[in-house]
């Protein structure tokens, strides 16, 4: 009896070990250093930053990292490899973007939809267990009059199906499809926007009472300066863009960077207080607008022609700041 029990236990143990050896392995992927996801059983949700590239005529993706690893045992040959490649009809667009032209950016090559099968995105062998998986989709900005692309934050952009294969045969490493869901983290809109400075209200710079003797000849020796923050705002869709603010005014006759005033020997200089850079008539200020707003610190300085004393009495000067987007 003891021998039969002993034999039975050995048989059961051997059966359990045999089952454990039949496990099927799969790639595991993560987003931005997050938890590893078994790609054979679960999809990977990837939130992406969208960028409106009007020069290229496309909406592109950035701001995320997808990494995948294999689980090859250490005793596997170094030549064993795992491949990630496209499958036929493997780009499925979300409902809000399905009417736009689209494609995949595969290692810098822009391939329009439908993308053919067998395009490799990444591969790795036993010695490189973790690789970057460059999953990128782009959308074409419509060029027809009155047509624009508009994507809201949180929009479901696309499903990307990839084929995971191996260069060796093993029941523990069968080929399979993996799914990646692309979701918009921000919104983009290619329709026209209106951006203004100072809510489109006049900017009034008042130097107060001025002593003609004390007026300096440069921004460094005049006591009459006024700081002002140029505030930018845009209506309509969210705007994220570099901008140029052009300063237009009648130049002074005695200083190349000053604008003329109603007093012949007095002028006003616009400059950047952070760098003391002078912005003369026709000059430009470069800044940025983020999420449809932005600002720039500037200063105005009252200066005079050397060896003169401007006439007493009120004076005026005027100029125009024009905000330009690329």
mmCIF file of C-alpha atoms in Angstrom:
data_model
loop_
_atom_site.group_PDB
_atom_site.id
_atom_site.type_symbol
_atom_site.label_atom_id
_atom_site.label_comp_id
_atom_site.label_asym_id
_atom_site.label_seq_id
_atom_site.Cartn_x
_atom_site.Cartn_y
_atom_site.Cartn_z
ATOM 1 C CA UNK A 1 0.000 0.000 0.000
ATOM 2 C CA UNK A 2 2.764 2.440 0.831
ATOM 3 C CA UNK A 3 4.460 1.750 -2.481
ATOM 4 C CA UNK A 4 1.252 2.319 -4.453
ATOM 5 C CA UNK A 5 0.671 5.664 -2.731
ATOM 6 C CA UNK A 6 4.246 6.665 -3.359
ATOM 7 C CA UNK A 7 3.967 5.778 -7.052
ATOM 8 C CA UNK A 8 0.665 7.661 -7.337
ATOM 9 C CA UNK A 9 2.169 10.842 -5.869
ATOM 10 C CA UNK A 10 5.117 10.701 -8.240
ATOM 11 C CA UNK A 11 2.763 10.258 -11.168
ATOM 12 C CA UNK A 12 0.651 13.282 -10.161
ATOM 13 C CA UNK A 13 3.732 15.442 -9.650
ATOM 14 C CA UNK A 14 5.056 14.528 -13.060
ATOM 15 C CA UNK A 15 1.696 15.370 -14.644
ATOM 16 C CA UNK A 16 1.640 18.835 -13.037
ATOM 17 C CA UNK A 17 5.164 19.588 -14.205
ATOM 18 C CA UNK A 18 4.206 18.538 -17.710
ATOM 19 C CA UNK A 19 1.333 21.031 -17.702
ATOM 20 C CA UNK A 20 3.563 23.862 -16.506
ATOM 21 C CA UNK A 21 5.990 23.247 -19.322
ATOM 22 C CA UNK A 22 3.225 23.888 -21.883
ATOM 23 C CA UNK A 23 2.812 27.586 -20.969
ATOM 24 C CA UNK A 24 2.493 29.927 -23.949
ATOM 25 C CA UNK A 25 4.630 33.079 -23.798
ATOM 26 C CA UNK A 26 3.916 36.491 -25.316
ATOM 27 C CA UNK A 27 5.458 39.937 -25.583
ATOM 28 C CA UNK A 28 4.775 42.424 -22.802
ATOM 29 C CA UNK A 29 4.604 46.156 -23.563
ATOM 30 C CA UNK A 30 4.394 49.337 -21.493
ATOM 31 C CA UNK A 31 3.532 52.999 -22.106
ATOM 32 C CA UNK A 32 5.698 55.775 -20.645
ATOM 33 C CA UNK A 33 7.269 53.442 -18.097
ATOM 34 C CA UNK A 34 3.921 52.171 -16.810
ATOM 35 C CA UNK A 35 2.907 48.587 -15.990
ATOM 36 C CA UNK A 36 3.764 45.783 -18.401
ATOM 37 C CA UNK A 37 0.779 44.456 -20.354
ATOM 38 C CA UNK A 38 0.504 40.939 -21.789
ATOM 39 C CA UNK A 39 -0.098 41.755 -25.454
ATOM 40 C CA UNK A 40 -1.547 38.358 -26.273
ATOM 41 C CA UNK A 41 -4.476 38.810 -23.897
ATOM 42 C CA UNK A 42 -4.938 42.590 -23.491
ATOM 43 C CA UNK A 43 -4.796 45.740 -25.652
ATOM 44 C CA UNK A 44 -2.432 48.609 -24.866
ATOM 45 C CA UNK A 45 -4.003 52.070 -24.450
ATOM 46 C CA UNK A 46 -1.660 54.858 -25.590
ATOM 47 C CA UNK A 47 -2.482 58.541 -25.034
ATOM 48 C CA UNK A 48 -0.690 60.707 -27.591
ATOM 49 C CA UNK A 49 0.034 64.397 -28.124
ATOM 50 C CA UNK A 50 -1.264 65.689 -31.452
ATOM 51 C CA UNK A 51 0.649 68.344 -33.391
ATOM 52 C CA UNK A 52 -0.808 70.392 -36.222
ATOM 53 C CA UNK A 53 1.968 70.615 -38.826
ATOM 54 C CA UNK A 54 0.549 72.917 -41.480
ATOM 55 C CA UNK A 55 3.829 73.006 -43.414
ATOM 56 C CA UNK A 56 3.682 69.235 -43.915
ATOM 57 C CA UNK A 57 -0.111 69.242 -44.186
ATOM 58 C CA UNK A 58 -0.468 66.633 -41.466
ATOM 59 C CA UNK A 59 -1.449 66.026 -37.863
ATOM 60 C CA UNK A 60 1.323 64.003 -36.244
ATOM 61 C CA UNK A 61 1.765 62.182 -32.927
ATOM 62 C CA UNK A 62 4.406 62.558 -30.222
ATOM 63 C CA UNK A 63 4.848 62.738 -26.451
ATOM 64 C CA UNK A 64 4.729 59.042 -25.597
ATOM 65 C CA UNK A 65 6.939 55.973 -25.465
ATOM 66 C CA UNK A 66 5.976 52.349 -26.135
ATOM 67 C CA UNK A 67 8.484 49.673 -25.129
ATOM 68 C CA UNK A 68 8.161 45.910 -25.451
ATOM 69 C CA UNK A 69 10.101 42.988 -24.028
ATOM 70 C CA UNK A 70 10.304 39.277 -24.729
ATOM 71 C CA UNK A 71 10.663 36.513 -22.171
ATOM 72 C CA UNK A 72 13.141 34.228 -23.914
ATOM 73 C CA UNK A 73 14.841 31.901 -21.415
ATOM 74 C CA UNK A 74 18.528 32.504 -20.882
ATOM 75 C CA UNK A 75 19.432 29.203 -22.486
ATOM 76 C CA UNK A 76 17.758 30.119 -25.812
ATOM 77 C CA UNK A 77 20.175 30.767 -28.717
ATOM 78 C CA UNK A 78 21.210 34.390 -29.266
ATOM 79 C CA UNK A 79 19.923 34.116 -32.830
ATOM 80 C CA UNK A 80 16.286 33.716 -31.720
ATOM 81 C CA UNK A 81 14.308 36.827 -32.646
ATOM 82 C CA UNK A 82 10.871 38.330 -32.098
ATOM 83 C CA UNK A 83 9.360 40.556 -34.827
ATOM 84 C CA UNK A 84 6.630 43.223 -34.798
ATOM 85 C CA UNK A 85 5.093 43.933 -38.204
ATOM 86 C CA UNK A 86 1.965 45.357 -39.807
ATOM 87 C CA UNK A 87 -0.987 43.212 -40.819
ATOM 88 C CA UNK A 88 -3.433 43.702 -43.674
ATOM 89 C CA UNK A 89 -6.225 46.123 -42.659
ATOM 90 C CA UNK A 90 -4.361 46.642 -39.407
ATOM 91 C CA UNK A 91 -5.141 50.375 -39.127
ATOM 92 C CA UNK A 92 -8.734 50.919 -38.001
ATOM 93 C CA UNK A 93 -9.672 54.593 -37.636
ATOM 94 C CA UNK A 94 -11.908 55.937 -34.890
ATOM 95 C CA UNK A 95 -15.322 57.436 -35.739
ATOM 96 C CA UNK A 96 -14.239 61.082 -35.407
ATOM 97 C CA UNK A 97 -11.275 60.774 -37.803
ATOM 98 C CA UNK A 98 -12.407 58.142 -40.283
ATOM 99 C CA UNK A 99 -13.212 60.777 -42.938
ATOM 100 C CA UNK A 100 -9.661 62.164 -42.965
ATOM 101 C CA UNK A 101 -6.786 60.856 -45.021
ATOM 102 C CA UNK A 102 -4.387 58.907 -42.831
ATOM 103 C CA UNK A 103 -1.463 56.535 -42.710
ATOM 104 C CA UNK A 104 1.360 55.233 -40.550
ATOM 105 C CA UNK A 105 4.772 56.684 -39.856
ATOM 106 C CA UNK A 106 7.007 53.618 -39.834
ATOM 107 C CA UNK A 107 10.589 54.475 -38.955
ATOM 108 C CA UNK A 108 10.292 57.830 -40.740
ATOM 109 C CA UNK A 109 8.519 56.515 -43.843
ATOM 110 C CA UNK A 110 5.007 57.946 -44.267
ATOM 111 C CA UNK A 111 2.835 55.144 -45.642
ATOM 112 C CA UNK A 112 -0.732 56.105 -46.612
ATOM 113 C CA UNK A 113 -3.698 53.988 -45.594
ATOM 114 C CA UNK A 114 -4.216 51.132 -46.290
ATOM 115 C CA UNK A 115 -0.782 50.042 -45.093
ATOM 116 C CA UNK A 116 0.361 46.742 -46.557
ATOM 117 C CA UNK A 117 1.195 43.763 -44.375
ATOM 118 C CA UNK A 118 4.743 42.796 -43.488
ATOM 119 C CA UNK A 119 6.166 46.235 -42.661
ATOM 120 C CA UNK A 120 8.537 45.709 -39.742
ATOM 121 C CA UNK A 121 8.402 48.172 -36.844
ATOM 122 C CA UNK A 122 10.883 46.473 -34.525
ATOM 123 C CA UNK A 123 12.688 43.239 -33.761
ATOM 124 C CA UNK A 124 14.777 41.997 -30.888
ATOM 125 C CA UNK A 125 16.801 38.961 -29.961
ATOM 126 C CA UNK A 126 17.648 37.305 -26.661
ATOM 127 C CA UNK A 127 20.463 39.773 -25.954
ATOM 128 C CA UNK A 128 18.201 42.832 -26.389
ATOM 129 C CA UNK A 129 15.139 41.933 -24.342
ATOM 130 C CA UNK A 130 13.561 45.431 -24.458
ATOM 131 C CA UNK A 131 13.003 47.524 -27.608
ATOM 132 C CA UNK A 132 11.151 50.700 -28.532
ATOM 133 C CA UNK A 133 8.037 50.133 -30.626
ATOM 134 C CA UNK A 134 7.447 53.229 -32.808
ATOM 135 C CA UNK A 135 3.678 53.127 -33.287
ATOM 136 C CA UNK A 136 2.686 56.369 -35.021
ATOM 137 C CA UNK A 137 -0.329 57.315 -37.110
ATOM 138 C CA UNK A 138 -0.800 60.575 -39.009
ATOM 139 C CA UNK A 139 -3.809 62.374 -40.470
ATOM 140 C CA UNK A 140 -3.884 64.569 -43.565
ATOM 141 C CA UNK A 141 -5.090 68.157 -43.181
ATOM 142 C CA UNK A 142 -7.838 68.710 -45.788
ATOM 143 C CA UNK A 143 -6.840 71.125 -48.551
ATOM 144 C CA UNK A 144 -10.264 71.687 -50.127
ATOM 145 C CA UNK A 145 -11.762 75.155 -49.474
ATOM 146 C CA UNK A 146 -13.855 75.233 -46.324
ATOM 147 C CA UNK A 147 -12.598 71.832 -45.143
ATOM 148 C CA UNK A 148 -10.680 71.511 -41.862
ATOM 149 C CA UNK A 149 -9.531 68.841 -39.459
ATOM 150 C CA UNK A 150 -10.846 68.973 -35.914
ATOM 151 C CA UNK A 151 -9.998 66.465 -33.186
ATOM 152 C CA UNK A 152 -11.097 66.902 -29.582
ATOM 153 C CA UNK A 153 -9.149 65.817 -26.470
ATOM 154 C CA UNK A 154 -9.957 62.246 -25.504
ATOM 155 C CA UNK A 155 -10.996 61.257 -29.029
ATOM 156 C CA UNK A 156 -10.442 57.614 -29.946
ATOM 157 C CA UNK A 157 -8.059 57.893 -32.891
ATOM 158 C CA UNK A 158 -7.273 54.423 -34.134
ATOM 159 C CA UNK A 159 -6.653 50.766 -33.467
ATOM 160 C CA UNK A 160 -3.302 49.477 -34.692
ATOM 161 C CA UNK A 161 -3.010 45.709 -35.105
ATOM 162 C CA UNK A 162 0.473 44.235 -35.281
ATOM 163 C CA UNK A 163 1.653 40.712 -36.005
ATOM 164 C CA UNK A 164 4.140 39.200 -33.543
ATOM 165 C CA UNK A 165 6.225 36.431 -35.083
ATOM 166 C CA UNK A 166 9.424 34.511 -34.384
ATOM 167 C CA UNK A 167 12.246 33.124 -36.495
ATOM 168 C CA UNK A 168 11.977 29.745 -34.803
ATOM 169 C CA UNK A 169 9.252 27.152 -34.292
ATOM 170 C CA UNK A 170 8.016 26.452 -30.783
ATOM 171 C CA UNK A 171 4.546 25.685 -29.387
ATOM 172 C CA UNK A 172 5.388 28.025 -26.517
ATOM 173 C CA UNK A 173 5.894 30.957 -28.907
ATOM 174 C CA UNK A 174 3.043 30.927 -31.431
ATOM 175 C CA UNK A 175 2.499 33.884 -33.753
ATOM 176 C CA UNK A 176 -0.375 36.172 -32.737
ATOM 177 C CA UNK A 177 -1.883 39.620 -33.228
ATOM 178 C CA UNK A 178 -1.517 42.411 -30.682
ATOM 179 C CA UNK A 179 -3.732 45.493 -30.395
ATOM 180 C CA UNK A 180 -2.774 49.090 -29.595
ATOM 181 C CA UNK A 181 -5.433 51.774 -29.006
ATOM 182 C CA UNK A 182 -4.410 55.369 -29.781
ATOM 183 C CA UNK A 183 -6.245 58.108 -27.849
ATOM 184 C CA UNK A 184 -5.830 61.891 -28.204
ATOM 185 C CA UNK A 185 -4.433 63.634 -25.143
ATOM 186 C CA UNK A 186 -5.057 67.093 -26.618
ATOM 187 C CA UNK A 187 -7.148 68.578 -29.397
ATOM 188 C CA UNK A 188 -6.253 70.182 -32.733
ATOM 189 C CA UNK A 189 -8.250 72.295 -35.159
ATOM 190 C CA UNK A 190 -7.004 73.567 -38.509
ATOM 191 C CA UNK A 191 -9.832 76.062 -38.984
ATOM 192 C CA UNK A 192 -8.801 79.736 -38.848
ATOM 193 C CA UNK A 193 -8.287 81.402 -35.465
ATOM 194 C CA UNK A 194 -8.284 85.076 -34.530
ATOM 195 C CA UNK A 195 -5.494 86.173 -32.179
ATOM 196 C CA UNK A 196 -5.213 89.647 -30.659
ATOM 197 C CA UNK A 197 -2.933 91.681 -28.408
ATOM 198 C CA UNK A 198 -4.278 93.305 -25.232
ATOM 199 C CA UNK A 199 -7.839 92.186 -26.080
ATOM 200 C CA UNK A 200 -7.529 94.410 -29.146
ATOM 201 C CA UNK A 201 -7.644 97.511 -26.919
ATOM 202 C CA UNK A 202 -5.288 100.513 -27.268
ATOM 203 C CA UNK A 203 -2.103 100.428 -25.200
ATOM 204 C CA UNK A 204 -1.597 103.683 -23.304
ATOM 205 C CA UNK A 205 1.930 104.483 -22.110
ATOM 206 C CA UNK A 206 1.960 107.578 -19.876
ATOM 207 C CA UNK A 207 5.362 108.879 -18.759
ATOM 208 C CA UNK A 208 3.740 111.412 -16.421
ATOM 209 C CA UNK A 209 5.499 114.707 -15.688
ATOM 210 C CA UNK A 210 8.851 114.882 -17.471
ATOM 211 C CA UNK A 211 11.877 117.087 -16.789
ATOM 212 C CA UNK A 212 13.411 117.873 -20.188
ATOM 213 C CA UNK A 213 16.855 118.214 -18.612
ATOM 214 C CA UNK A 214 16.663 114.732 -17.044
ATOM 215 C CA UNK A 215 15.686 112.861 -20.210
ATOM 216 C CA UNK A 216 18.499 110.521 -21.230
ATOM 217 C CA UNK A 217 19.807 109.637 -24.669
ATOM 218 C CA UNK A 218 19.530 105.845 -24.304
ATOM 219 C CA UNK A 219 17.567 103.216 -22.413
ATOM 220 C CA UNK A 220 20.437 103.010 -19.929
ATOM 221 C CA UNK A 221 20.598 106.658 -18.813
ATOM 222 C CA UNK A 222 17.019 107.867 -19.080
ATOM 223 C CA UNK A 223 14.889 107.708 -15.924
ATOM 224 C CA UNK A 224 11.645 107.665 -17.900
ATOM 225 C CA UNK A 225 10.706 104.053 -18.565
ATOM 226 C CA UNK A 226 7.438 102.177 -18.458
ATOM 227 C CA UNK A 227 7.041 98.401 -18.321
ATOM 228 C CA UNK A 228 4.152 96.698 -20.041
ATOM 229 C CA UNK A 229 3.086 93.091 -20.523
ATOM 230 C CA UNK A 230 1.826 92.278 -23.999
ATOM 231 C CA UNK A 231 -0.915 89.681 -23.568
ATOM 232 C CA UNK A 232 -1.965 87.450 -26.451
ATOM 233 C CA UNK A 233 -5.250 85.597 -26.745
ATOM 234 C CA UNK A 234 -6.910 83.574 -29.489
ATOM 235 C CA UNK A 235 -10.510 82.580 -29.976
ATOM 236 C CA UNK A 236 -11.798 79.522 -31.760
ATOM 237 C CA UNK A 237 -9.706 76.336 -31.657
ATOM 238 C CA UNK A 238 -6.760 75.850 -29.349
ATOM 239 C CA UNK A 239 -3.630 77.523 -30.723
ATOM 240 C CA UNK A 240 -0.107 76.346 -29.905
ATOM 241 C CA UNK A 241 2.368 78.173 -32.071
ATOM 242 C CA UNK A 242 5.396 80.436 -32.219
ATOM 243 C CA UNK A 243 4.388 84.001 -33.050
ATOM 244 C CA UNK A 244 5.968 87.204 -34.310
ATOM 245 C CA UNK A 245 4.860 90.654 -33.139
ATOM 246 C CA UNK A 246 5.826 93.375 -35.614
ATOM 247 C CA UNK A 247 6.390 96.955 -34.401
ATOM 248 C CA UNK A 248 5.340 99.558 -36.964
ATOM 249 C CA UNK A 249 5.784 103.301 -36.415
ATOM 250 C CA UNK A 250 7.409 106.402 -37.861
ATOM 251 C CA UNK A 251 11.134 106.304 -37.049
ATOM 252 C CA UNK A 252 12.819 109.158 -35.217
ATOM 253 C CA UNK A 253 15.228 111.341 -37.175
ATOM 254 C CA UNK A 254 17.942 111.151 -34.507
ATOM 255 C CA UNK A 255 17.859 107.511 -33.286
ATOM 256 C CA UNK A 256 17.500 104.417 -35.477
ATOM 257 C CA UNK A 257 15.596 102.481 -32.803
ATOM 258 C CA UNK A 258 13.340 105.295 -31.555
ATOM 259 C CA UNK A 259 9.957 106.248 -32.949
ATOM 260 C CA UNK A 260 9.112 109.874 -33.625
ATOM 261 C CA UNK A 261 7.020 111.941 -31.221
ATOM 262 C CA UNK A 262 5.280 115.276 -31.618
ATOM 263 C CA UNK A 263 8.441 116.814 -30.104
ATOM 264 C CA UNK A 264 11.183 116.896 -32.736
ATOM 265 C CA UNK A 265 14.000 116.167 -30.288
ATOM 266 C CA UNK A 266 12.212 113.440 -28.278
ATOM 267 C CA UNK A 267 11.589 109.818 -29.169
ATOM 268 C CA UNK A 268 10.361 106.563 -27.631
ATOM 269 C CA UNK A 269 12.255 103.263 -27.738
ATOM 270 C CA UNK A 270 10.592 99.860 -27.387
ATOM 271 C CA UNK A 271 12.905 97.250 -25.859
ATOM 272 C CA UNK A 272 12.982 93.885 -24.101
ATOM 273 C CA UNK A 273 13.799 94.397 -20.406
ATOM 274 C CA UNK A 274 15.130 90.858 -19.992
ATOM 275 C CA UNK A 275 17.864 91.360 -22.592
ATOM 276 C CA UNK A 276 17.886 95.131 -23.259
ATOM 277 C CA UNK A 277 17.365 94.255 -26.925
ATOM 278 C CA UNK A 278 16.054 97.261 -28.838
ATOM 279 C CA UNK A 279 13.062 96.842 -31.128
ATOM 280 C CA UNK A 280 13.127 99.643 -33.664
ATOM 281 C CA UNK A 281 10.396 100.610 -36.127
ATOM 282 C CA UNK A 282 9.887 97.631 -38.439
ATOM 283 C CA UNK A 283 11.442 95.314 -35.854
ATOM 284 C CA UNK A 284 9.959 92.124 -34.451
ATOM 285 C CA UNK A 285 9.352 90.444 -31.103
ATOM 286 C CA UNK A 286 9.289 86.650 -31.114
ATOM 287 C CA UNK A 287 7.205 84.755 -28.590
ATOM 288 C CA UNK A 288 4.872 81.770 -28.300
ATOM 289 C CA UNK A 289 1.202 81.083 -27.746
ATOM 290 C CA UNK A 290 0.278 77.998 -25.737
ATOM 291 C CA UNK A 291 -3.323 76.841 -25.417
ATOM 292 C CA UNK A 292 -4.460 80.074 -27.103
ATOM 293 C CA UNK A 293 -2.711 82.502 -24.738
ATOM 294 C CA UNK A 294 0.695 83.987 -24.044
ATOM 295 C CA UNK A 295 2.530 87.133 -23.007
ATOM 296 C CA UNK A 296 5.774 89.076 -23.416
ATOM 297 C CA UNK A 297 7.321 91.657 -21.108
ATOM 298 C CA UNK A 298 8.367 94.857 -22.909
ATOM 299 C CA UNK A 299 9.424 98.353 -21.868
ATOM 300 C CA UNK A 300 9.131 101.819 -23.378
ATOM 301 C CA UNK A 301 11.820 104.450 -22.776
ATOM 302 C CA UNK A 302 11.637 108.182 -23.431
ATOM 303 C CA UNK A 303 14.888 109.494 -24.941
ATOM 304 C CA UNK A 304 16.074 112.761 -26.456
ATOM 305 C CA UNK A 305 18.467 113.894 -29.124
ATOM 306 C CA UNK A 306 21.929 114.457 -27.621
ATOM 307 C CA UNK A 307 22.729 118.046 -26.585
ATOM 308 C CA UNK A 308 19.115 119.190 -26.859
ATOM 309 C CA UNK A 309 16.295 120.132 -24.532
ATOM 310 C CA UNK A 310 12.876 119.230 -25.952
ATOM 311 C CA UNK A 311 10.278 121.974 -25.783
ATOM 312 C CA UNK A 312 7.978 122.010 -22.800
ATOM 313 C CA UNK A 313 4.401 120.830 -23.141
ATOM 314 C CA UNK A 314 2.498 117.618 -23.864
ATOM 315 C CA UNK A 315 3.745 115.256 -26.543
ATOM 316 C CA UNK A 316 2.355 112.175 -28.262
ATOM 317 C CA UNK A 317 3.618 109.231 -30.273
ATOM 318 C CA UNK A 318 1.895 106.262 -31.847
ATOM 319 C CA UNK A 319 2.708 102.872 -33.284
ATOM 320 C CA UNK A 320 1.074 99.578 -34.176
ATOM 321 C CA UNK A 321 1.847 96.082 -32.905
ATOM 322 C CA UNK A 322 0.745 93.342 -35.298
ATOM 323 C CA UNK A 323 0.579 89.706 -34.190
ATOM 324 C CA UNK A 324 1.519 87.214 -36.900
ATOM 325 C CA UNK A 325 1.298 83.420 -36.846
ATOM 326 C CA UNK A 326 3.406 81.272 -39.167
#
